[in-house]
Coordinates of N, CA and C in Angstrom, one line a residue:
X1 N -18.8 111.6 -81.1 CA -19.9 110.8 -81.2 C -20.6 110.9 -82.5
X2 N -21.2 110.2 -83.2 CA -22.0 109.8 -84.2 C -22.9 109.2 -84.1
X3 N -24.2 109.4 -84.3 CA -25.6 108.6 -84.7 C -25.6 108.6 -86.1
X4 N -26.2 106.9 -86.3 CA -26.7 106.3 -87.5 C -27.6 105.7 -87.6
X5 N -28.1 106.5 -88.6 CA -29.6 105.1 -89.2 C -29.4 104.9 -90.6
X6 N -30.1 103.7 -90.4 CA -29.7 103.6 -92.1 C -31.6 103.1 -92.3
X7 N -31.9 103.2 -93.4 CA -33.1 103.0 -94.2 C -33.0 102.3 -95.4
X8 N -33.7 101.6 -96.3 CA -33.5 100.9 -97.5 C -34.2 99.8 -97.8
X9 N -33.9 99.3 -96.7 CA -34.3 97.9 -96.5 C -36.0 97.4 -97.4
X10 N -36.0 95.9 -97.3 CA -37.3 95.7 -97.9 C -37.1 94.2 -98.4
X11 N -38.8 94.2 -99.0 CA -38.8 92.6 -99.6 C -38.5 92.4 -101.2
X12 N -37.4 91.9 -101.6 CA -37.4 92.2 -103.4 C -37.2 90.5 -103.2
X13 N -37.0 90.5 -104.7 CA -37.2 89.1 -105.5 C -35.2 89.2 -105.7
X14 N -35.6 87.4 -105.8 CA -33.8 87.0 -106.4 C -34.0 87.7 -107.5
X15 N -32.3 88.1 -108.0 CA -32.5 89.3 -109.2 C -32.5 90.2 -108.9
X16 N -33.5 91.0 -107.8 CA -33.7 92.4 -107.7 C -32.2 93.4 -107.2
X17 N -32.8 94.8 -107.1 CA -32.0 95.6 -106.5 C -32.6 96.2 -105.2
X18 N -31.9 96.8 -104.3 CA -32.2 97.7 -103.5 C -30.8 99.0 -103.0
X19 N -31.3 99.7 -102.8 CA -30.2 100.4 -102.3 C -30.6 100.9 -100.5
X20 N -29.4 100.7 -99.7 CA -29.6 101.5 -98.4 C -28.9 102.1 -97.9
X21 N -29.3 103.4 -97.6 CA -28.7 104.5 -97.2 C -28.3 104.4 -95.8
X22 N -27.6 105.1 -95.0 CA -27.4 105.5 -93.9 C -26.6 107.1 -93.5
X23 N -27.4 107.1 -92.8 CA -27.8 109.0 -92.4 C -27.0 108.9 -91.1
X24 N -25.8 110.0 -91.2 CA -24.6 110.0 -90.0 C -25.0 111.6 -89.6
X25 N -25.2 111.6 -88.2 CA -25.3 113.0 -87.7 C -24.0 112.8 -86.1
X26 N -24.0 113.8 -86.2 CA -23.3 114.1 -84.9 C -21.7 115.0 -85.1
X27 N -20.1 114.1 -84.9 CA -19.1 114.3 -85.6 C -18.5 114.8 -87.1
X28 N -17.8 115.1 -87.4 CA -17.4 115.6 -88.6 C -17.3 113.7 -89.7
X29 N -18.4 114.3 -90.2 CA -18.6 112.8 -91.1 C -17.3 112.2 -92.0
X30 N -16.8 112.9 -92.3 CA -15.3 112.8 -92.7 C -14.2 112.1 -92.1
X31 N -14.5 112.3 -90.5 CA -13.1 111.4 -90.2 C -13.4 110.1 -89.7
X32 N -15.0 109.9 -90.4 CA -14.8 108.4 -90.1 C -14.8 107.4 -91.7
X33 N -14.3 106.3 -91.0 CA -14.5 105.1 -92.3 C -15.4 104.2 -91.6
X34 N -16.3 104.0 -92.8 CA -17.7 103.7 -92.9 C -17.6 101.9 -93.2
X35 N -18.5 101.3 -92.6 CA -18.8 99.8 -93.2 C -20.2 99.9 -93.1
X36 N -20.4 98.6 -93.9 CA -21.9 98.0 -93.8 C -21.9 96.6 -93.5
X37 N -22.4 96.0 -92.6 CA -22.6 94.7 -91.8 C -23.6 94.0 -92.0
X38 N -23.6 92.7 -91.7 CA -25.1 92.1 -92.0 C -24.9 90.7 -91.0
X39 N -26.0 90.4 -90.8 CA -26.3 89.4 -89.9 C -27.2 88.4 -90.1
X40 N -27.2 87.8 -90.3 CA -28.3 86.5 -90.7 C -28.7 85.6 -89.9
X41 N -29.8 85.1 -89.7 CA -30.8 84.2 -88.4 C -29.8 82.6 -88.2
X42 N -29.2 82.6 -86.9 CA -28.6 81.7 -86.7 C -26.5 82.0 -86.9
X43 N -26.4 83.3 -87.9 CA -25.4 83.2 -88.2 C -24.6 84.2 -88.0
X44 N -23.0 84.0 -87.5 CA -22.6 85.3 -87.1 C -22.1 86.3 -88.2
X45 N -22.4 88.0 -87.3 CA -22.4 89.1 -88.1 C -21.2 88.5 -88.8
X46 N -20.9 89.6 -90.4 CA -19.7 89.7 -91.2 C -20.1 91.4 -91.9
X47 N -18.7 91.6 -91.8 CA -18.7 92.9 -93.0 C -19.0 92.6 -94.2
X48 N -19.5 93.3 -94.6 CA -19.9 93.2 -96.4 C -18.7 94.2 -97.1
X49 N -19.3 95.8 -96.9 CA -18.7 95.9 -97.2 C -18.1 97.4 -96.6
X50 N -16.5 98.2 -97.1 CA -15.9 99.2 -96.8 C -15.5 100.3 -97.2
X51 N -15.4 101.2 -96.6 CA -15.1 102.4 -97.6 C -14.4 103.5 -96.8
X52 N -13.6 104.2 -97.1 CA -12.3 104.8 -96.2 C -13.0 106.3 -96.1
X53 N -12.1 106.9 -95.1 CA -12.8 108.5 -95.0 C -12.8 109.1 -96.2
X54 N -11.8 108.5 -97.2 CA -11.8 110.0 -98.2 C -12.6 109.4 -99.0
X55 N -13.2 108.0 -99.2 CA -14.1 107.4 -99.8 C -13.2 106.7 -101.4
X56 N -12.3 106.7 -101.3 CA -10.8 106.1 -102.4 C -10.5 105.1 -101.8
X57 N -10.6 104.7 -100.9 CA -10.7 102.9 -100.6 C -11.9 102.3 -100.2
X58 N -12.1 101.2 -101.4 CA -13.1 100.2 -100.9 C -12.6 98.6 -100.7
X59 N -13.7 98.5 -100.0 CA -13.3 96.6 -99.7 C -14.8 95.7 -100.2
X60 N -14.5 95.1 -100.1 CA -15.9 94.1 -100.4 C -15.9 92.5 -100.0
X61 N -16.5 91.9 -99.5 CA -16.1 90.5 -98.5 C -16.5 89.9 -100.2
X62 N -15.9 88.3 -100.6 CA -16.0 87.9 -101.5 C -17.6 87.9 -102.4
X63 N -18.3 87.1 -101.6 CA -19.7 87.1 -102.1 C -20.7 87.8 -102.5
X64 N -20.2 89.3 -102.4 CA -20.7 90.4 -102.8 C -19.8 91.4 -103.8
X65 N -18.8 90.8 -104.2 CA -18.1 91.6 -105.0 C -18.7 91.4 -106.7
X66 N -18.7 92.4 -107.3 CA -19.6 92.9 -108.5 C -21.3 92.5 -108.2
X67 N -21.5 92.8 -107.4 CA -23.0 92.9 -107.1 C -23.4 94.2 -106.5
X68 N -22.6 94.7 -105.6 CA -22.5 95.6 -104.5 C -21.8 96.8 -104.8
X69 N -22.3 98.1 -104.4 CA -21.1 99.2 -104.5 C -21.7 99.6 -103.5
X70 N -20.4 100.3 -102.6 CA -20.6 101.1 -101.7 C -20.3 102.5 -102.0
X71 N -20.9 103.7 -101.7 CA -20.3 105.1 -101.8 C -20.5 105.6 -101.0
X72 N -20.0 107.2 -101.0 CA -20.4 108.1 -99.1 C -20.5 109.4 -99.7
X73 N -21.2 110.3 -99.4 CA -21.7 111.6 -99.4 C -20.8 112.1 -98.4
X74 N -19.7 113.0 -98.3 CA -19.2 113.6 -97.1 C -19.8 114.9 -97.0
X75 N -20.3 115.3 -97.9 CA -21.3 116.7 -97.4 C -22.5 116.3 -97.1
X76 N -23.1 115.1 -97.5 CA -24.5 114.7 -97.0 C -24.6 114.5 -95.9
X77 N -22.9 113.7 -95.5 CA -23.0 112.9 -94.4 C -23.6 111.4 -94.5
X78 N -23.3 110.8 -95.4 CA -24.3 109.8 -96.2 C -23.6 108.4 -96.4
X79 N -24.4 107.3 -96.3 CA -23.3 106.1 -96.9 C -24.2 105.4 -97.5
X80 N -23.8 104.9 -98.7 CA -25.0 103.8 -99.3 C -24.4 102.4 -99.8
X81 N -25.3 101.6 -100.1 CA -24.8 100.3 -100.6 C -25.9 100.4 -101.7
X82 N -25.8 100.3 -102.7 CA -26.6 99.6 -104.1 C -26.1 98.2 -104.3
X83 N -27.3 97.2 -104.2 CA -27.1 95.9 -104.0 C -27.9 95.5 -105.4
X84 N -27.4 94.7 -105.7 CA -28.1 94.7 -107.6 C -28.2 93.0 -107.5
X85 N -28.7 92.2 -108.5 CA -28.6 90.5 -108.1 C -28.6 89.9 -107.2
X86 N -29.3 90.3 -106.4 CA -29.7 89.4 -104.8 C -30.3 88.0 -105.1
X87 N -29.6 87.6 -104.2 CA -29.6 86.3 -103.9 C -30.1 85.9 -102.7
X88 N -31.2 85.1 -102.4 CA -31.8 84.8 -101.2 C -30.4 84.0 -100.0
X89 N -29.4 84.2 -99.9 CA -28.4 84.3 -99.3 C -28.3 85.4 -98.6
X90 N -28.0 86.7 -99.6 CA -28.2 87.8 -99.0 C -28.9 88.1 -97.9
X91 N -30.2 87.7 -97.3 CA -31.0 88.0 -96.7 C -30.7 88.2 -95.2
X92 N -30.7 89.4 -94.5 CA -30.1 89.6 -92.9 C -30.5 90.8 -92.8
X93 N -30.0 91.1 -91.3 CA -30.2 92.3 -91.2 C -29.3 93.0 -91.5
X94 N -29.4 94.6 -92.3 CA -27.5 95.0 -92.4 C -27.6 96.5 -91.4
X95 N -26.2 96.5 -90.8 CA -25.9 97.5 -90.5 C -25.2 98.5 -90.5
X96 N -25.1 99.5 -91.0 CA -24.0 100.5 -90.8 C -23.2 100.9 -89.5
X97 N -21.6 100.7 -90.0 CA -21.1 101.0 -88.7 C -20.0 101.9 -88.8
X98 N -19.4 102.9 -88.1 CA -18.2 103.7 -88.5 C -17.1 104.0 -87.3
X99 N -15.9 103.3 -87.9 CA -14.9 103.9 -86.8 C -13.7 105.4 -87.4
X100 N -13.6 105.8 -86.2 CA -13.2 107.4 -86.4 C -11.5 107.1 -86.6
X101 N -11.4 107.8 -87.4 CA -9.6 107.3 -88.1 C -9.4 108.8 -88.0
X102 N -7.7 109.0 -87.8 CA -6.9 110.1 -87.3 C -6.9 110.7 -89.0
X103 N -6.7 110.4 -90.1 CA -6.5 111.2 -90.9 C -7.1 110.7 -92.3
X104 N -7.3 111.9 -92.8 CA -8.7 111.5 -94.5 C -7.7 111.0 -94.9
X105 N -8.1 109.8 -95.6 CA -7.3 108.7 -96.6 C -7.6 108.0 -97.0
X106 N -7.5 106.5 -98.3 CA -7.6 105.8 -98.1 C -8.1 104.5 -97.3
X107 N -7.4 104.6 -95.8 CA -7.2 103.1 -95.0 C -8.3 102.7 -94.5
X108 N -8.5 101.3 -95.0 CA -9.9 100.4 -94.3 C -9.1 99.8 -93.1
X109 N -9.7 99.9 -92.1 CA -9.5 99.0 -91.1 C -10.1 97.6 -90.8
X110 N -9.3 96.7 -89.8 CA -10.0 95.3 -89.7 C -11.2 95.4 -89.6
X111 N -12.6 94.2 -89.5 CA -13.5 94.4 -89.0 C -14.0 94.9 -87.8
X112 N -13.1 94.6 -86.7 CA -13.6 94.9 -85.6 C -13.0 96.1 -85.2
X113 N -13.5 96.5 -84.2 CA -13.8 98.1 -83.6 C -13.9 99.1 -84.1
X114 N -15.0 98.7 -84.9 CA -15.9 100.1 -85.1 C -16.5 100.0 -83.8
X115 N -16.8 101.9 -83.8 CA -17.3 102.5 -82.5 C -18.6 102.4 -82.3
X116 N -19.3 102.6 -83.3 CA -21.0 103.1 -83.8 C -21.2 102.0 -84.4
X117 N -22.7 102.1 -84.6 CA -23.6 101.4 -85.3 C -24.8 102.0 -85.0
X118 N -25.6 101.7 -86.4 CA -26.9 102.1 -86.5 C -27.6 100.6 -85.9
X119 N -29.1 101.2 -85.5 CA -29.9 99.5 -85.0 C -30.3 98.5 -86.2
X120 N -30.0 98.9 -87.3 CA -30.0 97.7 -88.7 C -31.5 98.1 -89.6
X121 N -31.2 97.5 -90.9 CA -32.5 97.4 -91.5 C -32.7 96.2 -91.8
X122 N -33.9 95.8 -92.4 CA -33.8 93.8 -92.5 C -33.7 93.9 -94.5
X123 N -33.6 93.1 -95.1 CA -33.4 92.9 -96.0 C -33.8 91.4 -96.6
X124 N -35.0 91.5 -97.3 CA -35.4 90.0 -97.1 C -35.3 89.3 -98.8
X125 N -34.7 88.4 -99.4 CA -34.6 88.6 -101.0 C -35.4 86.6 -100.8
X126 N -36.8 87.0 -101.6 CA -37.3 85.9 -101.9 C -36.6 84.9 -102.9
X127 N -37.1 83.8 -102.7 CA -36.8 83.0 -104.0 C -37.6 82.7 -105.1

């Protein structure tokens, strides 16, 4: 088992940055591969973005690619997203989620079946 929260969230301007964190306790933080989700009013969830247990694979859904990095603290236990150029598009709730993979590597998995998830932060980018 794993609990997650993540924190970060907020009101910035198109343009701005934010970064949000998510704090993994429970399991060996390590053998999971981490995403971050987001959900928007009226619209169904999508991954944003991915990042493998050993933290050497990332993914990024198109519309966030060179805006977005994702990275992970395996001693912190930690996953972040730094979101730079927001675009009132961006705007949702995002969530951290993590499914538990048999060995440190590389491999992103599909979107679906992750195990966990945190309850989300909101993320609001004015225009």
């Amino acid at each position: 088992q794993v609990q997650l929260v993540e924190s970060g969230g907020g009101l910035v301007q198109a343009g701005g940055s934010l970064r949000l964190s998510c704090a993994a306790s429970g399991r060996t933080f390590s053998s999971y591969e981490m995403g971050w989700f987001r959900q928007a009013p009226g619209k169904e969830r999508e991954r944003v973005a991915a990042i493998s247990s050993s933290g050497t694979g990332t993914y990024y859904t198109d519309s966030v690619k060179g805006r977005f990095i994702i990275s992970r603290d395996n001693v912190k236990s930690a996953v972040y997203m730094q979101m730079n150029s927001l675009k009132p598009e961006d705007t949702a709730v995002y969530y951290c989620a993590a499914r538990w993979v048999p060995y440190f590597s590389d491999y992103i998995g599909p979107p679906n079946g992750m195990g966990y998830w945190g309850k989300g932060t909101l993320v609001t980018v004015s225009s």
